Tab-separated table of C-alpha atoms in Angstrom:
chain	number	residue	atom	x	y	z
A	27	MET	CA	6.856	39.358	1.444
A	28	SER	CA	6.054	39.869	-2.218
A	29	LEU	CA	2.270	39.617	-2.034
A	30	PRO	CA	-0.591	41.842	-3.256
A	31	GLY	CA	-2.892	43.766	-0.898
A	32	LYS	CA	-5.574	42.132	1.210
A	33	GLN	CA	-8.207	42.700	-1.471
A	34	THR	CA	-6.455	40.174	-3.753
A	35	MET	CA	-5.446	37.663	-1.122
A	36	LYS	CA	-8.166	35.249	-2.284
A	37	ASN	CA	-6.196	34.685	-5.481
A	38	ILE	CA	-3.147	33.477	-3.624
A	39	LYS	CA	-2.338	29.784	-3.514
A	40	PHE	CA	-0.296	29.470	-0.403
A	41	LYS	CA	1.329	26.385	1.109
A	42	VAL	CA	3.378	26.171	4.280
A	43	LEU	CA	5.075	23.074	5.710
A	44	SER	CA	7.139	22.787	8.851
A	45	LEU	CA	10.433	20.842	9.159
A	46	LEU	CA	12.663	20.502	12.174
A	47	SER	CA	15.851	21.034	10.158
A	48	VAL	CA	17.404	20.219	6.822
A	49	ALA	CA	18.485	16.874	8.225
A	50	ALA	CA	15.008	16.236	9.582
A	51	GLY	CA	13.686	16.556	6.052
A	52	PHE	CA	15.418	13.309	5.212
A	53	LEU	CA	14.147	11.675	8.411
A	54	LEU	CA	10.545	12.339	7.405
A	55	MET	CA	10.765	9.476	4.936
A	56	SER	CA	11.535	6.939	7.640
A	57	SER	CA	10.080	8.575	10.739
A	58	PRO	CA	6.658	10.180	10.110
A	59	ALA	CA	6.200	13.558	11.765
A	60	LEU	CA	3.265	14.681	13.844
A	61	ALA	CA	1.944	18.065	12.887
A	62	SER	CA	-1.046	20.374	13.167
A	63	THR	CA	-2.415	21.091	9.695
A	64	TYR	CA	-4.562	24.059	8.667
A	65	LYS	CA	-6.122	25.248	5.420
A	66	THR	CA	-8.165	28.177	4.187
A	67	THR	CA	-11.815	27.358	3.569
A	68	ASN	CA	-11.214	27.450	-0.194
A	69	LYS	CA	-8.261	25.065	0.318
A	70	THR	CA	-5.785	27.301	-1.527
A	71	THR	CA	-3.660	27.812	1.575
A	72	THR	CA	-2.093	25.124	3.754
A	73	LEU	CA	-0.119	25.604	6.961
A	74	VAL	CA	1.654	22.842	8.897
A	75	VAL	CA	3.211	23.419	12.312
A	76	LYS	CA	5.181	20.703	14.080
A	77	PRO	CA	5.342	21.436	17.809
A	78	ASP	CA	8.791	20.769	19.243
A	79	ALA	CA	10.282	21.201	22.681
A	80	SER	CA	13.457	22.654	21.188
A	81	ARG	CA	13.766	26.128	19.692
A	82	PRO	CA	14.261	27.253	17.076
A	83	PHE	CA	12.674	24.982	14.481
A	84	VAL	CA	12.252	25.895	10.849
A	85	GLY	CA	9.543	25.894	8.212
A	86	HIS	CA	8.978	26.454	4.546
A	87	TYR	CA	6.202	27.956	2.448
A	88	SER	CA	5.349	28.692	-1.145
A	89	THR	CA	2.729	30.933	-2.697
A	90	ARG	CA	1.599	31.631	-6.238
A	91	VAL	CA	0.553	35.134	-7.240
A	92	LYS	CA	-0.922	34.940	-10.740
A	93	SER	CA	1.848	33.265	-12.774
A	94	ARG	CA	4.634	34.019	-10.286
A	95	ARG	CA	5.662	31.569	-7.592
A	96	ILE	CA	7.243	32.717	-4.326
A	97	VAL	CA	9.031	30.444	-1.861
A	98	GLY	CA	10.147	31.187	1.668
A	99	ASP	CA	11.587	29.893	4.919
A	100	ILE	CA	10.287	30.232	8.470
A	101	ARG	CA	12.341	30.189	11.660
A	102	ILE	CA	10.170	29.762	14.770
A	103	ILE	CA	11.963	31.206	17.783
A	104	THR	CA	9.414	31.176	20.610
A	105	GLY	CA	6.231	29.361	21.522
A	106	GLU	CA	3.937	30.335	24.373
A	107	GLY	CA	0.652	28.962	25.651
A	108	VAL	CA	-2.059	31.393	26.713
A	109	PRO	CA	-5.636	30.589	27.833
A	110	GLY	CA	-7.405	28.919	24.907
A	111	SER	CA	-4.582	29.366	22.407
A	112	TYR	CA	-0.900	28.942	21.573
A	113	ILE	CA	1.360	31.514	19.910
A	114	TYR	CA	4.421	30.829	17.760
A	115	GLN	CA	6.678	33.746	16.847
A	116	GLY	CA	9.641	33.900	14.523
A	117	THR	CA	11.021	35.296	11.296
A	118	PHE	CA	10.564	34.620	7.590
A	119	SER	CA	12.417	35.244	4.356
A	120	ASP	CA	11.084	34.702	0.853
A	121	ARG	CA	11.824	35.316	-2.800
A	122	GLY	CA	10.396	34.508	-6.198
A	123	LEU	CA	11.659	31.523	-8.164
A	124	ASP	CA	12.844	34.108	-10.659
A	125	GLY	CA	15.230	35.353	-7.973
A	126	LYS	CA	13.461	38.693	-7.608
A	127	GLY	CA	11.594	40.304	-4.737
A	128	GLU	CA	13.540	39.023	-1.734
A	129	CYS	CA	11.722	39.997	1.496
A	130	ILE	CA	12.306	39.405	5.199
A	131	GLY	CA	10.245	40.068	8.311
A	132	ASP	CA	8.451	38.692	11.359
A	133	ILE	CA	5.807	35.967	11.462
A	134	THR	CA	3.237	35.121	14.151
A	135	ILE	CA	1.065	31.986	14.215
A	136	LEU	CA	-1.847	32.063	16.668
A	137	ARG	CA	-3.470	28.653	17.203
A	138	ARG	CA	-6.933	28.819	18.790
A	139	GLN	CA	-10.412	27.326	18.856
A	140	ILE	CA	-12.873	28.699	16.316
A	141	ASP	CA	-15.984	30.030	18.084
A	142	ARG	CA	-18.108	27.177	19.454
A	143	SER	CA	-17.432	24.814	16.568
A	144	GLY	CA	-14.778	22.901	18.482
A	145	LYS	CA	-12.447	23.152	15.487
A	146	MET	CA	-9.004	24.680	15.808
A	147	GLY	CA	-7.781	27.498	13.636
A	148	ALA	CA	-4.600	29.449	12.980
A	149	LYS	CA	-4.280	33.170	12.352
A	150	VAL	CA	-0.979	33.772	10.549
A	151	THR	CA	0.511	37.267	10.302
A	152	TRP	CA	3.478	38.306	8.131
A	153	LYS	CA	5.057	41.722	8.829
A	154	VAL	CA	7.421	42.699	6.016
A	155	LYS	CA	10.438	44.636	7.289
A	156	GLY	CA	12.992	44.667	4.510
A	157	GLY	CA	14.900	42.876	1.804
A	158	PRO	CA	17.329	43.963	-0.933
A	159	THR	CA	14.716	43.741	-3.728
A	160	CYS	CA	11.496	43.701	-1.688
A	161	THR	CA	8.596	45.840	-2.929
A	162	SER	CA	6.335	45.120	0.080
A	163	VAL	CA	8.329	46.706	2.928
A	164	GLY	CA	6.048	48.011	5.654
A	165	LYS	CA	3.068	45.850	4.645
A	166	THR	CA	1.278	43.284	6.807
A	167	TYR	CA	-0.530	40.184	5.524
A	168	VAL	CA	-2.973	38.116	7.576
A	169	LEU	CA	-4.570	34.764	6.758
A	170	ASP	CA	-7.156	32.819	8.778
A	171	LEU	CA	-7.040	29.043	8.437
A	172	VAL	CA	-8.987	26.122	9.908
A	173	GLU	CA	-7.675	22.773	11.025
A	174	ALA	CA	-7.587	20.219	8.211
A	175	LEU	CA	-8.469	16.872	9.764
A	176	PRO	CA	-8.865	13.799	7.526
A	177	SER	CA	-12.279	13.630	5.834
A	178	PRO	CA	-14.075	10.366	4.992
A	179	ASP	CA	-15.168	9.364	1.505
A	180	LYS	CA	-18.763	9.329	0.237
A	181	LYS	CA	-19.406	6.088	2.118
A	182	GLY	CA	-18.139	7.612	5.355
A	183	ASP	CA	-15.011	5.454	5.277
A	184	PHE	CA	-11.487	6.449	6.272
A	185	ASN	CA	-8.765	4.743	4.217
A	186	TRP	CA	-5.276	5.031	2.723
A	187	ASN	CA	-6.341	7.838	0.392
A	188	ASN	CA	-7.917	10.252	2.852
A	189	SER	CA	-6.373	9.646	6.280
A	190	GLY	CA	-2.722	10.654	5.938
A	191	THR	CA	-1.106	13.650	7.602
A	192	TRP	CA	-0.433	16.550	5.260
A	193	LEU	CA	3.324	15.945	5.518
A	194	SER	CA	2.853	12.382	4.235
A	195	GLN	CA	0.990	13.333	1.078
A	196	PRO	CA	1.096	12.116	-1.608
A	197	LEU	CA	3.094	9.112	-0.348
A	198	ARG	CA	0.493	8.112	2.278
A	199	TYR	CA	3.180	6.630	4.498
A	200	SER	CA	1.875	8.303	7.653
A	201	THR	CA	-1.706	7.696	8.802
A	202	TRP	CA	-3.322	10.213	11.172
A	203	PRO	CA	-2.162	8.978	14.588
A	204	LYS	CA	-5.023	9.661	17.037
A	205	TRP	CA	-8.766	8.971	16.870
A	206	LYS	CA	-11.824	9.070	19.132
A	207	VAL	CA	-14.912	6.880	19.465
A	208	THR	CA	-18.131	8.232	17.902
A	209	SER	CA	-20.332	5.120	18.068
A	210	SER	CA	-23.990	5.854	18.858
A	211	ASP	CA	-23.909	3.563	21.903
A	212	GLY	CA	-20.607	4.973	23.176
A	213	GLU	CA	-18.687	1.718	22.696
A	214	LEU	CA	-16.498	0.421	19.894
A	215	ASN	CA	-15.360	-3.178	19.512
A	216	CYS	CA	-11.737	-3.754	18.583
A	217	ARG	CA	-11.257	-7.141	16.907
A	218	ASP	CA	-8.331	-9.498	16.336
A	219	LYS	CA	-8.858	-9.086	12.578
A	220	PRO	CA	-11.428	-7.309	10.365
A	221	ASN	CA	-14.825	-8.732	11.372
A	222	GLY	CA	-13.005	-11.108	13.734
A	223	LYS	CA	-13.369	-11.875	17.429
A	224	ILE	CA	-13.667	-9.014	19.900
A	225	LYS	CA	-10.349	-8.386	21.642
A	226	ARG	CA	-11.274	-5.264	23.631
A	227	VAL	CA	-13.860	-2.457	23.757
A	228	TYR	CA	-13.068	1.271	23.488
A	229	GLN	CA	-15.272	3.688	25.468
A	230	MET	CA	-16.391	7.108	24.218
A	231	ASN	CA	-14.860	10.059	26.112
A	232	VAL	CA	-12.627	7.617	27.989
A	233	ASP	CA	-10.334	5.875	25.517
A	234	GLN	CA	-8.157	7.447	22.848
A	235	ILE	CA	-7.433	5.250	19.842
A	236	GLU	CA	-3.852	5.383	18.599
A	237	VAL	CA	-2.829	3.698	15.372
A	238	ASN	CA	-0.182	1.012	15.097
A	239	LYS	CA	3.402	2.311	15.286
A	240	ASP	CA	3.943	1.351	11.647
A	241	ARG	CA	1.580	4.051	10.438
A	242	ALA	CA	2.211	3.178	6.787
A	243	ASN	CA	0.267	-0.097	6.890
A	244	VAL	CA	-2.636	0.331	9.304
A	245	PHE	CA	-5.646	-0.229	7.045
A	246	GLU	CA	-6.941	-3.655	6.060
A	247	LEU	CA	-10.051	-4.609	4.115
A	248	SER	CA	-12.664	-7.041	5.345
A	249	PRO	CA	-14.058	-9.677	2.932
A	250	GLY	CA	-16.757	-7.125	2.129
A	251	LYS	CA	-14.053	-4.565	1.196
A	252	SER	CA	-14.713	-2.295	4.184
A	253	PRO	CA	-11.618	-0.583	5.679
A	254	TRP	CA	-10.500	-1.388	9.237
A	255	LEU	CA	-7.881	0.515	11.251
A	256	LEU	CA	-5.124	-1.321	13.134
A	257	THR	CA	-4.550	0.171	16.598
A	258	ASN	CA	-1.413	0.165	18.733
A	259	GLN	CA	-3.047	-2.530	20.860
A	260	GLY	CA	-2.954	-4.996	18.018
A	261	CYS	CA	-6.659	-5.024	17.180
A	262	TYR	CA	-8.857	-3.537	14.453
A	263	VAL	CA	-11.714	-1.020	14.557
A	264	ARG	CA	-14.105	-0.250	11.727
A	265	ALA	CA	-12.783	2.849	9.951
A	266	ASN	CA	-16.028	4.725	9.349
A	267	LYS	CA	-17.292	8.082	10.627
A	268	GLN	CA	-20.116	6.280	12.459
A	269	PHE	CA	-17.491	4.762	14.755
A	270	ILE	CA	-14.353	6.962	14.761
A	271	GLN	CA	-13.192	10.517	14.058
A	272	PRO	CA	-9.656	11.990	13.986
A	273	ILE	CA	-8.456	13.965	16.997
A	274	SER	CA	-6.714	17.334	16.805
A	275	MET	CA	-2.968	17.215	17.258
A	276	PRO	CA	-1.475	19.833	19.627
């Protein structure tokens, strides 16, 4: 992997996205993928892992070191659950867009809870083993990332612009699929239309809110221009952090 030492890792802009296969890349446009998304705290690094029952599945990443951009591929071979975490292991290969510095090696992605925060994180380790023009053979690079759930706007609202999965950006065709109730009274009314009649009530710590299957068109505005989220039960909940929050995807 053609990267500088750990002391300069903060300067790296690193992005990783996971695809099932080359063919699956085309399917993403019509069939939104579920994925766990992680970023560094300074948001220069993004990692997306799509859990899949089949092995292997593949991934892709890119990183910019100063003015040089490096792209690579990931091949996840095994996945194993251990108490409190999940480990993916596989291989990677990368090279610069200039065609120089081709490196290969092993990659490990450890998904785990961060302290007592309740947030999930991913520790990603690249071990460089070789490559015809690689200058980093024998080096190891480690990045710690935190889960990147959708964040509300200044009003506390979730909407088309801030609630997509990372794989759907910037097209916004895939809204985050699962949410939980955060209402102060532990109940959330789901209405037949924005500000309409109550159709059902979701309970905190009991019900999980899943968005409508057509995740591209799940937000509607009330007459007062407040966003509402369409659930898979055909009713709408107010899309504000006072009432709902996104749930981690496995």
